[in-house]
Amino acid sequence: MKLVQFLKNSKVALGIETENGIIDAAVEGARRGLRVPQTMIQAIRHGNMALEVLEKLTDGAVNFVQNPPAAPAVTGMERILCIGLNYRQHAMECGLELPERPVPFCKFSNALSAHRDTVRLDPAYREYDYEAELVVIIGRPARNVSAEDAMDYVFGYTCGNDLSTRDLQFSRGGQWLLSKTFDGFAPLGPCVVTADSLDPSDLAISSTVNGQLRQNSRTSDLIFSIPELIADLSRHFTLEPGDVIFTGTPQGVMHGWSADKKQWLKPGDRVDVTIEGIGTLTTTFC
Ligand code: ZN
């Protein structure tokens, strides 16, 4: 099942993407007298019960919305976690050895943005870069989970773009936070594919800038797999339902290009991140 968040009267609403359009879950649920989750985080927190009722709505639905403005695919989570240097060929293009353990960092919720949002680039910096990433959404509280059991804790998957300011990333004593969490720097979408509908282990992942292919890889190039990431993170703190993990980016980011060929993102540019089985997440810049 593909779930979306969209804006209705400026409020976040939950939808189900189908061949006939997006089902407005609240309106369709009310028509049938069913209690349905109103947002993605509610759907995640109610787990299988929520998924069962949403699945029911797909049969014989009459309340569709056409092309509503999108909201970020998940909102209201406690954590936006990211993993640095997690694709073999990306580590090579950066001239770095493969890490022995996952390299986590984080963003704040101000960084969330939606499919087709326009994100502002602060003119105080120059080296703006894209990073296509498969994003995992946690479905159940996870503490000290083994890699063998980790997939039982996943709610679903979406596309992310881990936007970065390279001239800030490496100039403040090694922390990456400031460079990664400008307003809008964590686009998420266009939909959440539930865990039962997608095997994330070998998906095509790509990005384009103004239609020109920049990244083109597969999630099988990940150094640390999704189960390994969940096991490692949950050994150090509790992952909560709705927490998202940006799992790292493949080769082809501008940071890895030779100095004379670099073309940093600039106002007017458009980046599309596409992952097989999920869809395409579009961000433009001003
Ligand atoms: Zn990243």
Short mmCIF file of C-alpha atoms and ligand atoms in Angstrom, two decimals:
data_model
loop_
_atom_site.label_atom_id
_atom_site.label_comp_id
_atom_site.label_asym_id
_atom_site.label_seq_id
_atom_site.Cartn_x
_atom_site.Cartn_y
_atom_site.Cartn_z
CA MET A 1 0.00 0.00 0.00
CA LYS A 2 1.17 3.55 -0.79
CA LEU A 3 0.20 6.19 1.76
CA VAL A 4 0.59 9.95 1.30
CA GLN A 5 0.24 13.10 3.34
CA PHE A 6 -1.37 16.07 1.63
CA LEU A 7 -2.59 19.51 2.62
CA LYS A 8 -6.31 20.13 3.08
CA ASN A 9 -7.26 23.64 4.24
CA SER A 10 -3.59 24.07 5.22
CA LYS A 11 -3.74 21.02 7.52
CA VAL A 12 -1.93 17.72 7.02
CA ALA A 13 -4.27 14.90 5.93
CA LEU A 14 -3.72 11.22 5.18
CA GLY A 15 -4.37 9.67 1.79
CA ILE A 16 -4.02 6.34 0.03
CA GLU A 17 -2.53 6.42 -3.45
CA THR A 18 -4.45 4.27 -5.93
CA GLU A 19 -4.78 3.98 -9.70
CA ASN A 20 -7.89 6.19 -9.52
CA GLY A 21 -6.29 8.97 -7.50
CA ILE A 22 -5.67 9.64 -3.83
CA ILE A 23 -8.34 8.46 -1.41
CA ASP A 24 -9.05 11.04 1.30
CA ALA A 25 -8.86 8.65 4.26
CA ALA A 26 -10.76 10.87 6.73
CA VAL A 27 -13.71 11.53 4.38
CA GLU A 28 -13.89 7.97 3.08
CA GLY A 29 -13.65 6.59 6.64
CA ALA A 30 -16.43 8.91 7.85
CA ARG A 31 -18.69 7.80 4.98
CA ARG A 32 -18.34 4.21 6.18
CA GLY A 33 -18.48 4.99 9.90
CA LEU A 34 -14.91 3.74 10.40
CA ARG A 35 -12.33 5.23 12.74
CA VAL A 36 -9.29 5.89 10.58
CA PRO A 37 -5.91 7.49 11.27
CA GLN A 38 -5.86 11.17 10.30
CA THR A 39 -2.10 11.49 9.72
CA MET A 40 0.86 9.27 8.85
CA ILE A 41 2.19 9.30 12.42
CA GLN A 42 -1.21 8.08 13.68
CA ALA A 43 -1.18 5.30 11.09
CA ILE A 44 2.34 4.32 12.18
CA ARG A 45 1.51 4.35 15.91
CA HIS A 46 -1.60 2.20 15.41
CA GLY A 47 0.35 -0.35 13.39
CA ASN A 48 -1.44 -3.29 11.79
CA MET A 49 -4.88 -2.18 13.00
CA ALA A 50 -4.50 1.09 11.11
CA LEU A 51 -3.19 -0.65 8.00
CA GLU A 52 -6.14 -3.06 7.98
CA VAL A 53 -8.71 -0.25 8.12
CA LEU A 54 -6.85 1.77 5.45
CA GLU A 55 -6.70 -1.29 3.23
CA LYS A 56 -10.49 -1.65 3.61
CA LEU A 57 -10.96 1.90 2.29
CA THR A 58 -9.30 1.01 -1.01
CA ASP A 59 -12.21 -1.29 -1.88
CA GLY A 60 -15.08 0.72 -3.39
CA ALA A 61 -13.81 4.17 -2.41
CA VAL A 62 -15.64 7.21 -3.79
CA ASN A 63 -13.82 10.11 -2.08
CA PHE A 64 -10.74 11.01 -4.10
CA VAL A 65 -8.63 14.15 -4.20
CA GLN A 66 -6.83 15.00 -7.44
CA ASN A 67 -3.32 16.45 -7.28
CA PRO A 68 -3.55 17.97 -3.81
CA PRO A 69 -0.51 19.91 -2.54
CA ALA A 70 1.78 17.42 -0.80
CA ALA A 71 2.93 17.51 2.82
CA PRO A 72 6.17 15.82 3.91
CA ALA A 73 5.53 12.05 3.77
CA VAL A 74 6.00 11.77 7.55
CA THR A 75 5.64 14.51 10.18
CA GLY A 76 5.47 14.52 13.96
CA MET A 77 8.33 12.05 14.46
CA GLU A 78 10.82 12.38 17.28
CA ARG A 79 13.97 11.78 15.27
CA ILE A 80 15.36 12.40 11.80
CA LEU A 81 18.46 10.24 11.69
CA CYS A 82 20.94 10.08 8.83
CA ILE A 83 23.84 7.79 7.98
CA GLY A 84 26.97 9.21 6.37
CA LEU A 85 29.20 7.33 3.91
CA ASN A 86 27.03 4.25 3.53
CA TYR A 87 27.51 3.31 -0.15
CA ARG A 88 30.76 1.64 -1.23
CA GLN A 89 31.15 3.62 -4.45
CA HIS A 90 30.30 6.91 -2.69
CA ALA A 91 33.04 6.29 -0.09
CA MET A 92 35.41 5.66 -3.01
CA GLU A 93 34.48 8.90 -4.82
CA CYS A 94 35.11 10.78 -1.55
CA GLY A 95 38.54 9.12 -1.30
CA LEU A 96 37.62 7.65 2.09
CA GLU A 97 38.02 4.15 3.51
CA LEU A 98 34.87 2.17 4.19
CA PRO A 99 33.72 2.90 7.75
CA GLU A 100 33.87 -0.01 10.20
CA ARG A 101 30.67 1.08 11.93
CA PRO A 102 27.72 3.23 10.75
CA VAL A 103 28.36 7.00 10.93
CA PRO A 104 25.14 8.61 12.22
CA PHE A 105 24.14 12.28 12.37
CA CYS A 106 20.77 14.01 12.51
CA LYS A 107 18.57 16.80 11.23
CA PHE A 108 15.75 18.68 13.01
CA SER A 109 12.08 18.73 11.99
CA ASN A 110 12.38 22.27 10.56
CA ALA A 111 14.26 20.56 7.72
CA LEU A 112 11.23 18.55 6.57
CA SER A 113 9.78 19.52 3.21
CA ALA A 114 7.31 17.97 0.80
CA HIS A 115 7.32 16.65 -2.75
CA ARG A 116 7.33 19.66 -5.11
CA ASP A 117 8.32 22.15 -2.39
CA THR A 118 10.67 25.02 -3.13
CA VAL A 119 13.63 25.20 -0.75
CA ARG A 120 15.60 28.39 -0.13
CA LEU A 121 19.38 28.40 -0.52
CA ASP A 122 20.98 30.89 1.89
CA PRO A 123 23.21 33.18 -0.21
CA ALA A 124 25.76 33.22 2.64
CA TYR A 125 26.92 29.79 1.40
CA ARG A 126 27.67 28.42 -2.03
CA GLU A 127 28.33 24.68 -2.10
CA TYR A 128 24.82 23.22 -2.08
CA ASP A 129 24.60 19.50 -2.87
CA TYR A 130 21.91 16.82 -3.33
CA GLU A 131 21.93 13.28 -1.89
CA ALA A 132 19.34 10.74 -3.09
CA GLU A 133 18.53 8.39 -0.20
CA LEU A 134 16.25 5.52 0.68
CA VAL A 135 14.52 6.51 3.93
CA VAL A 136 13.31 3.89 6.43
CA ILE A 137 10.38 4.65 8.73
CA ILE A 138 10.33 2.87 12.09
CA GLY A 139 7.01 1.27 13.06
CA ARG A 140 7.50 0.00 16.62
CA PRO A 141 9.66 1.00 19.61
CA ALA A 142 13.03 -0.63 18.98
CA ARG A 143 15.67 -1.07 21.67
CA ASN A 144 18.52 -3.56 21.39
CA VAL A 145 16.99 -5.21 18.36
CA SER A 146 19.06 -7.81 16.53
CA ALA A 147 19.68 -7.51 12.80
CA GLU A 148 17.73 -10.78 12.36
CA ASP A 149 14.62 -9.22 13.93
CA ALA A 150 15.10 -5.64 12.73
CA MET A 151 12.79 -5.74 9.70
CA ASP A 152 9.83 -6.47 12.03
CA TYR A 153 10.28 -2.90 13.31
CA VAL A 154 9.97 -1.18 9.92
CA PHE A 155 6.73 0.58 8.96
CA GLY A 156 7.73 1.51 5.44
CA TYR A 157 9.97 3.40 3.04
CA THR A 158 10.10 6.71 1.23
CA CYS A 159 12.53 8.79 -0.86
CA GLY A 160 14.66 11.45 0.77
CA ASN A 161 17.07 14.13 -0.37
CA ASP A 162 19.75 14.79 2.26
CA LEU A 163 20.51 18.36 1.17
CA SER A 164 23.91 19.56 2.30
CA THR A 165 26.00 22.74 2.40
CA ARG A 166 29.51 21.46 1.72
CA ASP A 167 31.30 24.74 2.50
CA LEU A 168 29.78 24.53 5.99
CA GLN A 169 29.92 20.76 6.45
CA PHE A 170 33.69 20.54 6.86
CA SER A 171 34.45 23.92 8.45
CA ARG A 172 33.01 23.69 11.96
CA GLY A 173 35.12 21.16 13.80
CA GLY A 174 33.78 18.00 12.24
CA GLN A 175 30.06 18.28 13.11
CA TRP A 176 27.72 18.03 10.12
CA LEU A 177 24.56 19.32 11.78
CA LEU A 178 24.55 22.98 10.67
CA SER A 179 25.23 22.14 7.05
CA LYS A 180 22.42 19.57 6.90
CA THR A 181 19.47 21.07 8.73
CA PHE A 182 18.60 24.36 7.03
CA ASP A 183 14.84 24.85 6.68
CA GLY A 184 13.54 22.39 4.08
CA PHE A 185 16.80 20.41 3.80
CA ALA A 186 15.08 17.02 4.38
CA PRO A 187 12.56 16.56 1.55
CA LEU A 188 10.53 13.37 2.15
CA GLY A 189 8.09 11.78 -0.29
CA PRO A 190 6.19 11.46 -2.52
CA CYS A 191 4.61 8.55 -0.62
CA VAL A 192 5.30 5.92 2.04
CA VAL A 193 5.34 2.36 0.73
CA THR A 194 4.41 0.00 3.55
CA ALA A 195 6.98 -2.61 4.53
CA ASP A 196 4.85 -5.55 3.32
CA SER A 197 4.88 -4.12 -0.22
CA LEU A 198 8.61 -3.56 -0.82
CA ASP A 199 11.88 -5.46 -0.45
CA PRO A 200 14.46 -2.65 -0.01
CA SER A 201 17.60 -4.75 -0.48
CA ASP A 202 18.24 -4.17 -4.20
CA LEU A 203 16.31 -1.17 -5.55
CA ALA A 204 17.39 1.22 -8.31
CA ILE A 205 18.09 4.68 -6.83
CA SER A 206 18.88 7.77 -8.87
CA SER A 207 18.87 11.54 -8.93
CA THR A 208 18.74 14.12 -11.69
CA VAL A 209 19.46 17.85 -11.65
CA ASN A 210 17.42 19.77 -14.23
CA GLY A 211 16.78 16.45 -15.96
CA GLN A 212 20.45 15.49 -16.16
CA LEU A 213 21.33 12.15 -14.53
CA ARG A 214 23.72 12.59 -11.58
CA GLN A 215 23.33 9.51 -9.35
CA ASN A 216 22.45 6.04 -10.58
CA SER A 217 22.99 3.07 -8.32
CA ARG A 218 21.27 0.29 -6.38
CA THR A 219 20.58 -0.10 -2.68
CA SER A 220 22.57 -3.35 -2.81
CA ASP A 221 25.70 -1.13 -2.75
CA LEU A 222 24.90 -0.13 0.86
CA ILE A 223 27.78 -0.82 3.24
CA PHE A 224 25.48 -1.30 6.26
CA SER A 225 22.11 -2.83 5.40
CA ILE A 226 18.85 -1.58 6.85
CA PRO A 227 18.71 -4.38 9.47
CA GLU A 228 22.31 -3.61 10.49
CA LEU A 229 21.52 0.10 10.84
CA ILE A 230 18.47 -0.56 13.02
CA ALA A 231 20.46 -3.00 15.16
CA ASP A 232 23.33 -0.53 15.61
CA LEU A 233 21.19 2.54 16.37
CA SER A 234 18.82 0.65 18.69
CA ARG A 235 21.77 -0.59 20.72
CA HIS A 236 22.46 3.03 21.70
CA PHE A 237 18.95 4.48 22.11
CA THR A 238 15.29 3.61 21.62
CA LEU A 239 13.96 4.17 18.14
CA GLU A 240 10.32 5.29 18.26
CA PRO A 241 7.45 4.81 15.80
CA GLY A 242 7.72 7.47 13.10
CA ASP A 243 11.46 7.97 13.44
CA VAL A 244 13.05 8.13 10.01
CA ILE A 245 16.52 7.00 8.96
CA PHE A 246 18.13 8.47 5.84
CA THR A 247 20.27 5.46 4.93
CA GLY A 248 23.05 7.18 2.97
CA THR A 249 23.64 8.27 -0.60
CA PRO A 250 25.25 6.55 -3.59
CA GLN A 251 28.03 7.97 -5.74
CA GLY A 252 27.46 10.92 -8.07
CA VAL A 253 26.98 13.78 -5.59
CA MET A 254 28.67 17.04 -6.59
CA HIS A 255 31.05 16.73 -3.63
CA GLY A 256 32.68 13.78 -5.40
CA TRP A 257 33.22 15.60 -8.73
CA SER A 258 36.61 17.07 -9.63
CA ALA A 259 37.04 20.74 -8.68
CA ASP A 260 36.91 22.07 -12.27
CA LYS A 261 33.62 20.27 -12.99
CA LYS A 262 31.63 21.08 -9.86
CA GLN A 263 28.19 22.64 -10.39
CA TRP A 264 26.63 23.34 -6.99
CA LEU A 265 22.86 23.69 -6.73
CA LYS A 266 21.60 27.23 -7.35
CA PRO A 267 18.24 29.04 -7.29
CA GLY A 268 16.02 27.81 -10.13
CA ASP A 269 17.45 24.27 -10.13
CA ARG A 270 15.24 21.21 -9.82
CA VAL A 271 16.31 17.87 -8.29
CA ASP A 272 14.39 14.62 -8.78
CA VAL A 273 15.16 11.63 -6.56
CA THR A 274 13.71 8.35 -7.85
CA ILE A 275 13.63 4.98 -6.09
CA GLU A 276 12.25 1.86 -7.73
CA GLY A 277 8.90 0.85 -6.24
CA ILE A 278 8.40 4.18 -4.42
CA GLY A 279 8.36 7.04 -6.94
CA THR A 280 9.99 10.39 -7.61
CA LEU A 281 10.56 13.16 -5.06
CA THR A 282 10.93 16.61 -6.65
CA THR A 283 12.52 19.67 -5.05
CA THR A 284 13.14 23.07 -6.61
CA PHE A 285 15.30 25.85 -5.18
CA CYS A 286 15.09 29.60 -4.78
ZN ZN B 1 23.32 11.67 3.32
#
